Short mmCIF file of C-alpha atoms in Angstrom, two decimals:
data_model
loop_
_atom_site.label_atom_id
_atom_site.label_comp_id
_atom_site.label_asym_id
_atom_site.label_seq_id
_atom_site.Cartn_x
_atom_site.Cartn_y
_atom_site.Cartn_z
CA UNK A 151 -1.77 151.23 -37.41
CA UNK A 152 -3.33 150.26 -40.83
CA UNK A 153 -3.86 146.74 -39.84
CA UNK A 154 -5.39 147.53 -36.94
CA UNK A 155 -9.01 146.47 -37.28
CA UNK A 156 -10.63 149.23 -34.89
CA UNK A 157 -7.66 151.68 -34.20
CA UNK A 158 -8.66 153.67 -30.33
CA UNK A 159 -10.68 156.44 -30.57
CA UNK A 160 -7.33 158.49 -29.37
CA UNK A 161 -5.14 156.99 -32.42
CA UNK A 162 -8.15 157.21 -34.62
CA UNK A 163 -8.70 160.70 -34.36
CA UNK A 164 -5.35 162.03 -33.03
CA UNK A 165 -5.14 164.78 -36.20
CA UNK A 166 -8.82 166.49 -34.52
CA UNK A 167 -6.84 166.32 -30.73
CA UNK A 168 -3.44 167.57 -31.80
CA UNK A 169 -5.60 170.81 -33.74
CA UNK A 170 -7.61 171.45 -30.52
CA UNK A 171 -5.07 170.96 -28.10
CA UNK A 172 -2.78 173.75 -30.48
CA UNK A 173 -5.93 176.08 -30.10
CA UNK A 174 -7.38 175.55 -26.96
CA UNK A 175 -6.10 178.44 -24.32
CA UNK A 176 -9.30 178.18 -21.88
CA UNK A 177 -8.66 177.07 -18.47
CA UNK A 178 -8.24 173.13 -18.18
CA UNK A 179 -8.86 170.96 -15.31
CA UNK A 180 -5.91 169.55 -13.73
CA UNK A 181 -4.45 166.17 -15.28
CA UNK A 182 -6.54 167.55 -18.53
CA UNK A 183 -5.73 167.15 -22.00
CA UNK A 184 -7.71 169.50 -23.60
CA UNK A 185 -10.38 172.29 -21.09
CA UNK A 186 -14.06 171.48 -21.37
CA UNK A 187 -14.86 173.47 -23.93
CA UNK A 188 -12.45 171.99 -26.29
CA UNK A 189 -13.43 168.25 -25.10
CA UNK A 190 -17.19 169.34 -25.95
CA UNK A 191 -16.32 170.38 -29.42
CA UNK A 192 -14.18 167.78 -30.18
CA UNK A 193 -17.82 165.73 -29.23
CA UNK A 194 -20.28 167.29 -31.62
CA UNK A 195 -17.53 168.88 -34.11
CA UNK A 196 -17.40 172.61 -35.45
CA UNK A 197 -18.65 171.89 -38.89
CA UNK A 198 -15.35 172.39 -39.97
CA UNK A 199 -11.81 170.36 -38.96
CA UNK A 200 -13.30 168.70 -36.27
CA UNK A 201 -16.09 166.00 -37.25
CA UNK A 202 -19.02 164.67 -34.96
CA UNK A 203 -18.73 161.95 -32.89
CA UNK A 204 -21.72 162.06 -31.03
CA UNK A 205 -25.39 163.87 -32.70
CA UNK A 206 -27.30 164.67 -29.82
CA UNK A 207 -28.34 167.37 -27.52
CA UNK A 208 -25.77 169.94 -26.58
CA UNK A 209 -26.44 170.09 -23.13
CA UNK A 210 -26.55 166.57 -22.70
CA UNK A 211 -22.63 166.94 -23.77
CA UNK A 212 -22.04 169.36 -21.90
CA UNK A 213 -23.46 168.13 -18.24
CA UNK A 214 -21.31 164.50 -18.87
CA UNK A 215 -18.40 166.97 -19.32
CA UNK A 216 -18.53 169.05 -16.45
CA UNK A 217 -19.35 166.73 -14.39
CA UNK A 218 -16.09 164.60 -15.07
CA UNK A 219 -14.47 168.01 -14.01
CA UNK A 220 -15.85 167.92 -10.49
CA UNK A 221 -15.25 164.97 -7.62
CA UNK A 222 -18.40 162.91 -9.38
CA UNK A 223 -18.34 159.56 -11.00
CA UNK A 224 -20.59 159.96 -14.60
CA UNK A 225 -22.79 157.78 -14.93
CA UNK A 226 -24.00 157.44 -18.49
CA UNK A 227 -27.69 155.28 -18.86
CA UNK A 228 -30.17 154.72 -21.74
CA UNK A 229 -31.39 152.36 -23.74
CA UNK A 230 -29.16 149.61 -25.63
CA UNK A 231 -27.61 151.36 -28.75
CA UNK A 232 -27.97 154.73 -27.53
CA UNK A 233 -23.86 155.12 -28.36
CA UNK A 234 -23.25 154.98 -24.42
CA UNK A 235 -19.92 153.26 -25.08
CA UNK A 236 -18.79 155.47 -28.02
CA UNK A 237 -19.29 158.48 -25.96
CA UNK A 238 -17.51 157.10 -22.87
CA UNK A 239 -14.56 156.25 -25.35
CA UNK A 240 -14.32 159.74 -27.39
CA UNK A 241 -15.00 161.14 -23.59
CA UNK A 242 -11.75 159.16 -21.96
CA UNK A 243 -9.54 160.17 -25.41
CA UNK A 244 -10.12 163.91 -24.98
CA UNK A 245 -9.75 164.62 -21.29
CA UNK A 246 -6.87 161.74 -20.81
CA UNK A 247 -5.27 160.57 -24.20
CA UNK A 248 -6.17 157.70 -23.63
CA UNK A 249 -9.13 154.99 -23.13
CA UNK A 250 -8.09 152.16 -22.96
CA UNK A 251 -8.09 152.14 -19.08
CA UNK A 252 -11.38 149.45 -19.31
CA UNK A 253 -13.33 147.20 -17.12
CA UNK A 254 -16.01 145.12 -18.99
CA UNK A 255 -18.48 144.24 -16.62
CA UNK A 256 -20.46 140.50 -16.79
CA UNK A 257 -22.09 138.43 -14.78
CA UNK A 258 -18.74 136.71 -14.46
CA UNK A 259 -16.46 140.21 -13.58
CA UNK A 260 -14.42 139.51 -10.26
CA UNK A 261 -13.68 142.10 -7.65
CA UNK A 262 -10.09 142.20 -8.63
CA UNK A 263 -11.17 143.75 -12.04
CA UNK A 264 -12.02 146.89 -10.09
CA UNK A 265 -9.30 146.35 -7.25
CA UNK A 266 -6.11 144.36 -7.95
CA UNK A 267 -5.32 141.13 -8.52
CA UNK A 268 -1.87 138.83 -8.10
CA UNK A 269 0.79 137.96 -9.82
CA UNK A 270 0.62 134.32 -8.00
CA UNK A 271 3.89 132.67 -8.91
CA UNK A 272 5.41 136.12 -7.56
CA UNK A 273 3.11 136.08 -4.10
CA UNK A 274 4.37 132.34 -3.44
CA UNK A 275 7.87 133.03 -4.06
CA UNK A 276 8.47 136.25 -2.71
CA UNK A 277 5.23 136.64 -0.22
CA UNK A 278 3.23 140.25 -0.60
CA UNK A 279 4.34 143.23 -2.54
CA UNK A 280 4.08 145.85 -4.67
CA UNK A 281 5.96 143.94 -7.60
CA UNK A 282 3.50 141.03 -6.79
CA UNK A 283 0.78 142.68 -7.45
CA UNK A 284 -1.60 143.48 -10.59
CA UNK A 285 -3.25 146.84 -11.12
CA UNK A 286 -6.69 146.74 -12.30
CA UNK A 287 -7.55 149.50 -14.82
CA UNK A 288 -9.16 151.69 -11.77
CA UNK A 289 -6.52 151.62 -9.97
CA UNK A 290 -3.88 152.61 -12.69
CA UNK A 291 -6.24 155.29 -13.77
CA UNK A 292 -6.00 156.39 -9.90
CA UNK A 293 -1.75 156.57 -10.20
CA UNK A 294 -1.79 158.37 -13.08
CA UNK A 295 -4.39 160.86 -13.12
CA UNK A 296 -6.67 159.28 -16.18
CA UNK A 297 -10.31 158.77 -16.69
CA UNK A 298 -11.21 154.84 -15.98
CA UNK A 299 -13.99 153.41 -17.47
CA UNK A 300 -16.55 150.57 -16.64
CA UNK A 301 -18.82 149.36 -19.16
CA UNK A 302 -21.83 147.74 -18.40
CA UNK A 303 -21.60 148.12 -14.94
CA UNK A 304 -25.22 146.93 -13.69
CA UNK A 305 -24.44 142.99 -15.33
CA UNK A 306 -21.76 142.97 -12.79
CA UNK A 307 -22.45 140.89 -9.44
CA UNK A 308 -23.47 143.77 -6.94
CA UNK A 309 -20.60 142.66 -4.60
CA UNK A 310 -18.08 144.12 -7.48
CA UNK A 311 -20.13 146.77 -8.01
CA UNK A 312 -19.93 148.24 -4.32
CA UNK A 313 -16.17 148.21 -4.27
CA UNK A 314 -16.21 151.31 -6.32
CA UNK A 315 -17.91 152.90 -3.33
CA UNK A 316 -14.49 153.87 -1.61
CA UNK A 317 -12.62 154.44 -4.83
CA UNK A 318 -15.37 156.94 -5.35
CA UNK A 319 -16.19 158.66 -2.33
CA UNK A 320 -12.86 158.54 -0.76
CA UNK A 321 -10.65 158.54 -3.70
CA UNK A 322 -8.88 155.90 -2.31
CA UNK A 323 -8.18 152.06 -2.88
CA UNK A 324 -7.05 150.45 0.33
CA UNK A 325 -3.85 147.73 0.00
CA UNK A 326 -4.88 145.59 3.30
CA UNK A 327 -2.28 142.71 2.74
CA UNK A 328 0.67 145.48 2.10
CA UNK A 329 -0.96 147.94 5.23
CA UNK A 330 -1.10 150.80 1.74
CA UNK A 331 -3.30 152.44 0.04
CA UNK A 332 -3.66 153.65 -3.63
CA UNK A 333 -4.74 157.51 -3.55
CA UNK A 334 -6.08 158.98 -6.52
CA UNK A 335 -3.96 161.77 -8.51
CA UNK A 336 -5.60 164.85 -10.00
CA UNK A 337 -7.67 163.80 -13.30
CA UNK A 338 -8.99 160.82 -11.96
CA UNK A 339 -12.53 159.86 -12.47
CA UNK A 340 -14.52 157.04 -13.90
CA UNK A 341 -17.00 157.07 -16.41
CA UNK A 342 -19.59 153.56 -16.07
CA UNK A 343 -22.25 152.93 -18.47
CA UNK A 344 -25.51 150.91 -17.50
CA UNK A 345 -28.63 150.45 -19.29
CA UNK A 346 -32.18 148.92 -17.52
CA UNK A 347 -33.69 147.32 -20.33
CA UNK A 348 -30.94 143.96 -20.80
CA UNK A 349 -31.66 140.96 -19.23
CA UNK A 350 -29.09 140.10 -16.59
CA UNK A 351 -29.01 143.86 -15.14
CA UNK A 352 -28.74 144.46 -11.34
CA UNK A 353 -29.87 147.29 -9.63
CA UNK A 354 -27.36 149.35 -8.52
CA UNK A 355 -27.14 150.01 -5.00
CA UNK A 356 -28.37 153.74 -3.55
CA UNK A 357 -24.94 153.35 -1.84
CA UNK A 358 -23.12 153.99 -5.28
CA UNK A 359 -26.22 155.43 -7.24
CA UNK A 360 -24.98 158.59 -4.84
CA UNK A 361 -21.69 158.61 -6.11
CA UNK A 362 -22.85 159.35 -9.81
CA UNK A 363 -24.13 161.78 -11.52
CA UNK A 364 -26.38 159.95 -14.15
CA UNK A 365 -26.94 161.50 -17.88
CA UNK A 366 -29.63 159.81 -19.50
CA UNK A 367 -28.68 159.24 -23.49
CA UNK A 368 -32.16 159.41 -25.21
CA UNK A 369 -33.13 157.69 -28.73
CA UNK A 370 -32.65 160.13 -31.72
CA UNK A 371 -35.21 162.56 -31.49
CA UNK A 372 -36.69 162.78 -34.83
CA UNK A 373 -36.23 160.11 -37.78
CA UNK A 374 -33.71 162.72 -40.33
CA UNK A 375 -31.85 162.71 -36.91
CA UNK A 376 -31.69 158.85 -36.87
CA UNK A 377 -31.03 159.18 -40.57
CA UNK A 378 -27.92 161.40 -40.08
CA UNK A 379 -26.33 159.00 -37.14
CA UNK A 380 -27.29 155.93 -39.02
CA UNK A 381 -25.50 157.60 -42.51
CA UNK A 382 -22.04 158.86 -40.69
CA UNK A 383 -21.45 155.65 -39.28
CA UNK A 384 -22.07 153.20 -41.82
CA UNK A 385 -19.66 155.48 -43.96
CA UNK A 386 -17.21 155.24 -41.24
CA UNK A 387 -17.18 151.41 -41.28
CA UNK A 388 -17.41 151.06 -44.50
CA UNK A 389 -13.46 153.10 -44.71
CA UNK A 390 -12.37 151.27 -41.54
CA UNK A 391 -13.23 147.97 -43.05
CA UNK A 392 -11.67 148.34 -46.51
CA UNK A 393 -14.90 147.14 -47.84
CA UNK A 394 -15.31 147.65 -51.49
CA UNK A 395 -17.19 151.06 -52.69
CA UNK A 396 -21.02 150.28 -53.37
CA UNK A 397 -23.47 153.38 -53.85
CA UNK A 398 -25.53 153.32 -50.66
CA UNK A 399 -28.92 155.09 -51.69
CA UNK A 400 -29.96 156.99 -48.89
CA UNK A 401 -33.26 155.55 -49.45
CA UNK A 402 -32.60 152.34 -48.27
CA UNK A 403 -31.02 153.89 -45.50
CA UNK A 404 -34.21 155.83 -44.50
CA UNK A 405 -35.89 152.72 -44.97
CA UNK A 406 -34.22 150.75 -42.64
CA UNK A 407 -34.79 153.52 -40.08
CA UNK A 408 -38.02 153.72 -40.19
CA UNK A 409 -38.69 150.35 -39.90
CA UNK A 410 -36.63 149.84 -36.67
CA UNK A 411 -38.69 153.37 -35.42
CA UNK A 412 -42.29 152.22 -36.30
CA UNK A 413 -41.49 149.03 -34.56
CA UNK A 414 -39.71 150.35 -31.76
CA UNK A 415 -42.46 153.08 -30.83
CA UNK A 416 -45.12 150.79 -31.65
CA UNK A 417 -47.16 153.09 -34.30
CA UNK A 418 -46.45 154.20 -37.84
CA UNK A 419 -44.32 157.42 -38.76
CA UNK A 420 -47.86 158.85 -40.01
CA UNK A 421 -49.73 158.15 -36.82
CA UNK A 422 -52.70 156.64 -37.87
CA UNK A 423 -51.28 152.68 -37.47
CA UNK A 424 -50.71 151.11 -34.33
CA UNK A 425 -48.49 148.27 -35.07
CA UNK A 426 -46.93 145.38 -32.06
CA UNK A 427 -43.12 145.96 -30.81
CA UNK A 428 -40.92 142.71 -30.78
CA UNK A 429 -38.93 141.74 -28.12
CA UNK A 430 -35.60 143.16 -29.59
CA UNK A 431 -34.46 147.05 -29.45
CA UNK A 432 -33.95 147.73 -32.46
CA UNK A 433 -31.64 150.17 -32.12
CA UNK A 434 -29.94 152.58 -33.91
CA UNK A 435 -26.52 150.36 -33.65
CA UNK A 436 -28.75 147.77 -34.83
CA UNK A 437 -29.41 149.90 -37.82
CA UNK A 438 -25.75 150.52 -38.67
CA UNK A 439 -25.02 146.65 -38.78
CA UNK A 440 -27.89 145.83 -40.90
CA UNK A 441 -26.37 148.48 -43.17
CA UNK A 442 -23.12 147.62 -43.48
CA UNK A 443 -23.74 144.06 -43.73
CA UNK A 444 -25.95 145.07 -46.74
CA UNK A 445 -23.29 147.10 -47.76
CA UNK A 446 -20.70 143.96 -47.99
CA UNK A 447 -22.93 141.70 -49.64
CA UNK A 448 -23.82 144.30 -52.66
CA UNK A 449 -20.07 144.52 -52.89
CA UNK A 450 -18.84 141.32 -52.77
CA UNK A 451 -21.94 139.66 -53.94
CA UNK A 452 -23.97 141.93 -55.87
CA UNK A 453 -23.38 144.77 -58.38
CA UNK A 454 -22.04 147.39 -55.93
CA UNK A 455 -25.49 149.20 -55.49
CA UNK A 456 -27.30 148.50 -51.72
CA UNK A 457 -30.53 147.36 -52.54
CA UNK A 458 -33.60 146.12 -50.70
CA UNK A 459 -32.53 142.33 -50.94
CA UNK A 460 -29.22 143.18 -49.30
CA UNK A 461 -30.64 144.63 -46.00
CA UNK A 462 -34.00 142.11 -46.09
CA UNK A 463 -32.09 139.42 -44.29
CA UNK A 464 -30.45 141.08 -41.77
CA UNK A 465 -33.43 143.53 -40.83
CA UNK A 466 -35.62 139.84 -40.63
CA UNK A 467 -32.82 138.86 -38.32
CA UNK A 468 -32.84 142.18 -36.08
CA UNK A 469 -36.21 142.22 -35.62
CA UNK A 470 -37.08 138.39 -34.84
CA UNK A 471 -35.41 137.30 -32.12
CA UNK A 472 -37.89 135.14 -30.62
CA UNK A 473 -38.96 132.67 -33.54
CA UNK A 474 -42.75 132.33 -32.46
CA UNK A 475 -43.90 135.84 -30.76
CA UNK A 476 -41.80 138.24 -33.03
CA UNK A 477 -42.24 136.24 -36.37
CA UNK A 478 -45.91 137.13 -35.53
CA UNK A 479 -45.32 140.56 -34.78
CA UNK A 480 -43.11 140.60 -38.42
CA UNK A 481 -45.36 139.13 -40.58
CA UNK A 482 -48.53 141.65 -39.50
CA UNK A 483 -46.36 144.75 -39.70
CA UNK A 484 -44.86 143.21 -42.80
CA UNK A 485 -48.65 142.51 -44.38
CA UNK A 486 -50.68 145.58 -42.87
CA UNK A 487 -47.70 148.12 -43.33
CA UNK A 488 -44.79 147.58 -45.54
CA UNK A 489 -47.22 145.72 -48.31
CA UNK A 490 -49.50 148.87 -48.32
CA UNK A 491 -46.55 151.22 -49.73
CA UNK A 492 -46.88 151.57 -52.96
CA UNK A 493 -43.05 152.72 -53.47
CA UNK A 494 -42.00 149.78 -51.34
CA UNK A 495 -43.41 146.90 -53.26
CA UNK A 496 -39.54 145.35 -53.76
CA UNK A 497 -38.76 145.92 -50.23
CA UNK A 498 -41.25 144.45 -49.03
CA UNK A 499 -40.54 141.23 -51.83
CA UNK A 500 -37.27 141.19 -51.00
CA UNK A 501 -38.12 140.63 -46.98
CA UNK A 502 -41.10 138.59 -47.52
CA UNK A 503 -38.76 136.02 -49.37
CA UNK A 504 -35.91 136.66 -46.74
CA UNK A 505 -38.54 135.61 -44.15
#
């Protein structure tokens, strides 16, 4: 496993499951891994063994988890970079071991992605059958009693998107050409993710919008909040990547944050400047790659301590993503705000000359 380059969240962390699992002796679900409680902590951590993988509201945890122990689909939305796909991962690795049962939805994401597929050279040869044909991660995740998960599931075609409506009400995947069907074992259910704010999104029908129950995954609440996520992960990376140690001042950190805040909510952390949103999201994922590139190039490139000229470019690059409105927008934040700090006179050389 050490030269995997992202190990799953169920290899990754297998140490955290294998101490719960010992521990846990509350009721579990059927086809569980680990009961509700224990899938919740292993979440948000115990300040102790078990680290965080998701800062956020409790209860926002703890609806998503009960609600993958009832007959209803979870439907997590926000915002992009709102760690949708992280939770749905950790989410899958706690209640099934395993989550790598995956549908990636695009504009381009065929029907047999959520259905089945064929083995063709089999089909001609030998007509239709079972050993002719090819699971799709929904319906494997049916046979064996495991979460399935679809990510991004309004950018698929709305076609592909309905033919979850049986697998979800019925708990059943029809076979037409073999006169079967495919009926789901206990511990099947399917996490999607979806967010309303991407281009290329389509609605979702109110057909399958029924079948969910949707959590909404807000922003981080307060900036030391953002701060916190923003830290963890970059430290994270920085392990999983091998890259080599550089001190990373948590002032840069904070302000990188609060750039990517005062843009995104459109006024300054003090209140009293009201300053124009680019087109981007500036996210907190955003955040954490603008970090951890500026953590490589100190490293590699620099003397080993993140400093405002390592995270200039790639915050410039974040935030102007259409070269003529939101070079505007970052030039006027960039002279009315950033120049009027008196502590941030180098940042705001360092992104002045990046720009």
């Amino acid at each position: 496993m050490t030269t995997v380059l992202r190990a799953h969240a169920e290899d990754q962390y297998a140490e955290e499951l294998a101490i719960l699992a010992k521990d846990d002796d509350r009721p579990r679900p059927p086809g569980w891994k680990l009961s509700p409680w224990a899938v919740t902590t292993y979440i948000l951590g115990d300040g102790d063994r078990i680290t965080p993988k998701y800062i956020g509201p409790r209860r926002i945890v703890e609806v998503a988890v009960a609600t993958l122990a009832t007959d209803r689909a979870l439907l997590l939305l926000g915002v992009p970079g709102t760690a949708k796909t992280w939770l749905s991962e950790h989410l899958a690795a706690a209640v099934s071991g395993d989550s790598t049962l995956l549908v990636q939805g695009t504009a381009g994401t065929a029907e047999e992605a959520v259905r089945y597929g064929w083995n063709y050279a089999r089909l001609l040869a030998e007509g239709p059958s079972r050993q002719a044909l090819t699971p799709s991660p929904v319906m494997r995740a049916m046979a064996e009693g495991r979460l399935a998960r679809v990510e991004e599931l309004t950018r698929m075609p709305s076609d592909v998107q309905d033919a979850l409506i049986t697998v979800l009400s019925e708990k059943t995947l029809p076979i037409p050409e073999l006169n079967e069907e495919v009926q789901a074992t206990r511990g099947f259910n399917v996490i999607a993710t979806a967010n309303d704010r991407d281009r290329g999104v389509n609605e979702l029908s109110s057909a399958l919008r029924r079948r969910f129950n949707t959590v909404v995954l807000p922003v981080p609440a307060t900036a030391e909040e953002e701060v916190d996520i923003v830290s963890r992960r970059v430290e994270q990376l920085g392990r999983s990547l091998e890259l080599p140690p550089a001190l990373t001042g948590l002032e840069e950190i904070r302000r990188v944050v609060t750039v990517f805040r005062e843009l995104r909510t459109g006024v300054t952390e003090d209140g009293r400047t009201k300053v124009k949103s680019p087109s981007g999201t500036l996210s907190t994922a955003e955040a954490i790659s603008v970090l951890t590139n500026g953590i490589a190039l100190a490293a590699h490139f620099g003397d080993g301590v993140l400093r405002p000229a390592d995270v200039a470019a790639g915050i410039v690059g974040a935030v102007v993503q259409d070269p003529v409105s939101d070079r505007v927008v970052w030039r006027e934040y960039l002279e009315t705000v950033v120049r009027e700090r008196q502590d941030w006179r180098d940042f705001y050389r360092a992104c002045r000359d990046a720009g």
